[in-house]
Coordinates of C-alpha atoms in Angstrom, one line a residue:
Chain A
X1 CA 0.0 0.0 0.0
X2 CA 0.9 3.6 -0.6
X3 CA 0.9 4.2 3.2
X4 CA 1.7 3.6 6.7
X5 CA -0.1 0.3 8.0
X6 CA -0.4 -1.1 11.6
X7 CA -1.7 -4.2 13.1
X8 CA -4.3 -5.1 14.7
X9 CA -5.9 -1.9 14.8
X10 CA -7.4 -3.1 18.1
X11 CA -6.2 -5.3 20.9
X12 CA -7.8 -5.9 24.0
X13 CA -5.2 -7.9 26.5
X14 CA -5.7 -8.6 30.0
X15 CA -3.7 -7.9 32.4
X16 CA -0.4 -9.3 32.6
X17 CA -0.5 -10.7 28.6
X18 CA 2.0 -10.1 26.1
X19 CA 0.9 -7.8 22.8
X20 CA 2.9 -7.6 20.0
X21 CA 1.9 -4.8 18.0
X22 CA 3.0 -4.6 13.7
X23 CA 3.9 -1.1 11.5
X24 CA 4.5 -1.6 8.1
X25 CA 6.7 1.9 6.9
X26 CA 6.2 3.6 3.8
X27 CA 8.5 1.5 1.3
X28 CA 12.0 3.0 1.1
X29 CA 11.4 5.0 4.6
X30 CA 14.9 5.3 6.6
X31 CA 13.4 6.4 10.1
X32 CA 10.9 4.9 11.6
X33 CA 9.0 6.0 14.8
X34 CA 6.7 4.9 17.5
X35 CA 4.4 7.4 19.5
X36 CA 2.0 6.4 22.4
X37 CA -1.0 8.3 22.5
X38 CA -2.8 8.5 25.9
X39 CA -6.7 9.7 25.6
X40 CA -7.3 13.3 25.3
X41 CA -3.4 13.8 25.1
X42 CA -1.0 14.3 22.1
X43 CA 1.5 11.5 21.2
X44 CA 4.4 11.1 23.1
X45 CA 7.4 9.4 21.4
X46 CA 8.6 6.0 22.3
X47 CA 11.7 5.7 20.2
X48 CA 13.4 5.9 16.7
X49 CA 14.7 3.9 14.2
X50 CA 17.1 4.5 10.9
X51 CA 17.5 1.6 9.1
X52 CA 17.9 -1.5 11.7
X53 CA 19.3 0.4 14.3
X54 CA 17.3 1.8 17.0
X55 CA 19.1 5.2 18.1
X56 CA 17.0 6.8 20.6
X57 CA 14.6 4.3 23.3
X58 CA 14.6 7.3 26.0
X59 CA 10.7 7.6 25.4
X60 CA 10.3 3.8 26.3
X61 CA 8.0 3.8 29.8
X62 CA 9.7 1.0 31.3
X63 CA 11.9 -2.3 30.5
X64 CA 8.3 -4.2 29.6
X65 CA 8.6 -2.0 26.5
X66 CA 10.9 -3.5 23.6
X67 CA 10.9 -2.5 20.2
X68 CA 12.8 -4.2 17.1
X69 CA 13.2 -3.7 13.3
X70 CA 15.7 -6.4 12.3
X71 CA 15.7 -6.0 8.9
X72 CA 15.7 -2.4 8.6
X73 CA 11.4 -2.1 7.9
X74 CA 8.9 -3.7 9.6
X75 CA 8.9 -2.9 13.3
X76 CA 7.4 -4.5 16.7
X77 CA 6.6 -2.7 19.2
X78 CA 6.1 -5.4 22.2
X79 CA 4.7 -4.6 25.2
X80 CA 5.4 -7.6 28.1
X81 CA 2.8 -8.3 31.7
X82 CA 0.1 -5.5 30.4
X83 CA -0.6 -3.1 32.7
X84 CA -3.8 -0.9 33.0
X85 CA -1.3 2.4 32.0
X86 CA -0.5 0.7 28.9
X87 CA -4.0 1.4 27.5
X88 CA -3.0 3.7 24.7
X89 CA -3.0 4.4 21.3
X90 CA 0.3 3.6 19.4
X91 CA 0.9 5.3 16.9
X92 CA 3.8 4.5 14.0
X93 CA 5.6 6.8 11.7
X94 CA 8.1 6.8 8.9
X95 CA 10.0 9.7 7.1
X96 CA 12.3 9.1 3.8
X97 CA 15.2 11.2 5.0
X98 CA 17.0 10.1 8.1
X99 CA 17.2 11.8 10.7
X100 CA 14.4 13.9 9.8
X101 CA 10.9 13.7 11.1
X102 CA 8.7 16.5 12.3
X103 CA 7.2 17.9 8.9
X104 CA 8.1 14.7 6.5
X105 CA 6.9 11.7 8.8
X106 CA 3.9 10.1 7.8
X107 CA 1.1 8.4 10.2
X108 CA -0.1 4.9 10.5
X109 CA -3.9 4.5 11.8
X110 CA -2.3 3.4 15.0
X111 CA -3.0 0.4 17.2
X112 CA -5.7 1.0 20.3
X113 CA -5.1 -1.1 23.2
X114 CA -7.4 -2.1 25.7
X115 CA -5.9 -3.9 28.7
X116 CA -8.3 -5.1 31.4
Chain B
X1 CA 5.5 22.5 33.4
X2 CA 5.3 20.8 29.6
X3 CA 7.5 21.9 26.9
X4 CA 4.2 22.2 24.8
X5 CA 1.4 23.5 26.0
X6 CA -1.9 23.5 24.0
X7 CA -5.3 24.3 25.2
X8 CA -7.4 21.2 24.9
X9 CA -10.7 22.8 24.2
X10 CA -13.2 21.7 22.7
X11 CA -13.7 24.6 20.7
X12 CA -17.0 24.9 19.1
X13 CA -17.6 27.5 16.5
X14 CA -20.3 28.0 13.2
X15 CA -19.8 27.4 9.9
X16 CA -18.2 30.1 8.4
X17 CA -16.2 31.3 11.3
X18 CA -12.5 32.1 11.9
X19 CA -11.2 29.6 14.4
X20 CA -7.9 30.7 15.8
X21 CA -5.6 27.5 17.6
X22 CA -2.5 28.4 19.4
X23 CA 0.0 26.7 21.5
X24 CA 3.1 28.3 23.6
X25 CA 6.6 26.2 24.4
X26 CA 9.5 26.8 26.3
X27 CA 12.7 25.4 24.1
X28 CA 14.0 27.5 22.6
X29 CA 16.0 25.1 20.9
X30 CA 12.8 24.2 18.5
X31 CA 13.4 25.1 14.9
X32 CA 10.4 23.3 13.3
X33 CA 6.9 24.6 13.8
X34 CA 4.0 22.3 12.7
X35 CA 0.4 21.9 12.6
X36 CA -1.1 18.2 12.4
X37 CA -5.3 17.4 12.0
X38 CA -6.3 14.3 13.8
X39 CA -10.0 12.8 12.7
X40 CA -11.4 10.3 15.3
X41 CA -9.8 7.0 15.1
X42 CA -6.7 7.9 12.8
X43 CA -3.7 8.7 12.6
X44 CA -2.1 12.7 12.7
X45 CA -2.0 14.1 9.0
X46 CA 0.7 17.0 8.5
X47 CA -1.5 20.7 7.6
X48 CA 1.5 22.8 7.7
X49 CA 4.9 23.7 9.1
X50 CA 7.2 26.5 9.1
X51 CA 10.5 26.5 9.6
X52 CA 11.8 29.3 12.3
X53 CA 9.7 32.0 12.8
X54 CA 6.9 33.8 10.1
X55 CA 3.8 33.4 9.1
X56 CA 2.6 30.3 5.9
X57 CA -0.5 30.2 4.1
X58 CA -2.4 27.6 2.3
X59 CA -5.8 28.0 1.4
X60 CA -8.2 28.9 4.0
X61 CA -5.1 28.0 6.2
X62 CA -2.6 30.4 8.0
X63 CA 0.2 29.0 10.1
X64 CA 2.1 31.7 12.5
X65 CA 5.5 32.0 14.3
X66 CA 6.6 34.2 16.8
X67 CA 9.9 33.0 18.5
X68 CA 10.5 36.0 20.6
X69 CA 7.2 35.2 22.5
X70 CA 7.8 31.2 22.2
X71 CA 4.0 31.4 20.5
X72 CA 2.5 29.6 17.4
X73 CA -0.9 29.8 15.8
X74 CA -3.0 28.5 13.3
X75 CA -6.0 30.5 11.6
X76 CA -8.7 28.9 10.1
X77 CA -10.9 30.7 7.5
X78 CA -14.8 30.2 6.4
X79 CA -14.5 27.2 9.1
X80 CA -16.4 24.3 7.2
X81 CA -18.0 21.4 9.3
X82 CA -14.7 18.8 7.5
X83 CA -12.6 20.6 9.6
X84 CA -14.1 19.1 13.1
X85 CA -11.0 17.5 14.1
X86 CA -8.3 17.5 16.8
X87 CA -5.6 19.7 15.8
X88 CA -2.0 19.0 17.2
X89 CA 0.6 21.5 17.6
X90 CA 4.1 20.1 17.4
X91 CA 7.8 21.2 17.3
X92 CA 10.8 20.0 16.7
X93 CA 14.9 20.4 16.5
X94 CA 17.7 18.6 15.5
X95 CA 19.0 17.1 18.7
X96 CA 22.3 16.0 20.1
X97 CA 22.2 12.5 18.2
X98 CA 21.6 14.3 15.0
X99 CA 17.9 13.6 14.1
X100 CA 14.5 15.3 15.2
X101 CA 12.8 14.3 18.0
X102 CA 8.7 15.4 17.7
X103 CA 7.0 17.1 20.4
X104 CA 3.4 17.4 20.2
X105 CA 0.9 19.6 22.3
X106 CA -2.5 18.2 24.0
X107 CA -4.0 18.7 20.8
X108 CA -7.4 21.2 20.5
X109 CA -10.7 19.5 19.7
X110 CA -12.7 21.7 17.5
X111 CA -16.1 21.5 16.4
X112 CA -17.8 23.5 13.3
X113 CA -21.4 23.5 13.7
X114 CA -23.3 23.8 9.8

């Protein structure tokens, strides 16, 4: 597709599960970013890609929150023992030059997830 | 205090109407001024950005800069009821490690009523 795809676009978990949570980039997009939205709140960035190499995880909550693009474009974003703060909107974003992201980085639909 | 701050809203104006958004931040590292619309249940599409400060147009769309006051805004004109959305400010600068790290605002939820 011509855009930024995630999956599943919903995910209820209950507490303490495992998600796993899919962005497919923009073909040919360098950086690649993740974003948790809280309700009523803007997105707050998780960490950053370029390629295969993840070069910023200071927006990562805690150590239950790993993220991994081995072959340099689809990412996981995996969330380990769900907890009720989790319950977000994540959000996924790619941008063709590296490094650059504010006005060239493109939107997924994001992922909403539920955790009971 | 946030490095963003946005007032949430919601804002809820007529067709036809100017609608004025703004947002004030405190880094004055930001070099990158942007403007995102955010429909229910998707993602953030870009509207506009400037780079440092001045004022953009597009349309019925006017995107402003004022880095001596640490202010942006965003005008509306003739308001239609497609433009109900949340609108996100956000800012950004090239960081230490060489790459842009995005700060959004709250985001303001606005409302044109036909």
């Amino acid at each position: 597709g011509a855009g930024v795809s995630q999956s599943p676009r919903y995910k209820v978990a209950k507490r303490g599960q495992d998600v796993a949570l899919r962005c497919d980039p923009i073909s040919g997009h360098v950086s690649l970013f993740w974003y948790q939205q809280a309700l009523g709140q803007g997105p707050e960035f998780l960490t950053y890609f370029q390629n295969e190499a993840q070069l910023d995880k200071s927006g990562l909550p805690s150590d239950r929150f790993f993220a991994e693009r081995p072959e340099g474009s689809v990412s996981t974003l995996k969330i380990q023992r769900t907890q009720q703060e989790d319950s977000a909107v994540y959000l996924c974003a790619s941008s063709s030059p590296p490094g650059l992201a504010g006005h060239t980085q493109y939107f997924g639909p994001g992922t909403r997830l539920t955790v009971l | 205090q946030k490095e963003v701050e946005q007032d949430p809203g919601p804002l809820s104006v007529p067709e036809g109407a100017i609608v004025s958004l703004n947002c004030t931040y405190s880094n004055s590292a930001f070099q990158y001024f942007m403007w995102y619309r955010q429909y229910s249940r998707k993602g953030p599409e870009l509207l506009m950005y400037t780079y440092s400060s001045g004022n953009k147009e597009d349309g019925r769309f006017t995107a402003q800069v004022d880095k001596s006051s640490k202010y942006i805004s965003l005008f509306i004109r003739d308001s239609q009821p497609s433009d109900s959305a949340t609108y996100l400010c956000a800012m950004s600068g090239v960081n230490s490690g060489g790459y842009q790290k995005v700060t959004f605002g709250t985001g303001t939820k606005l409302q044109v009523i036909p």
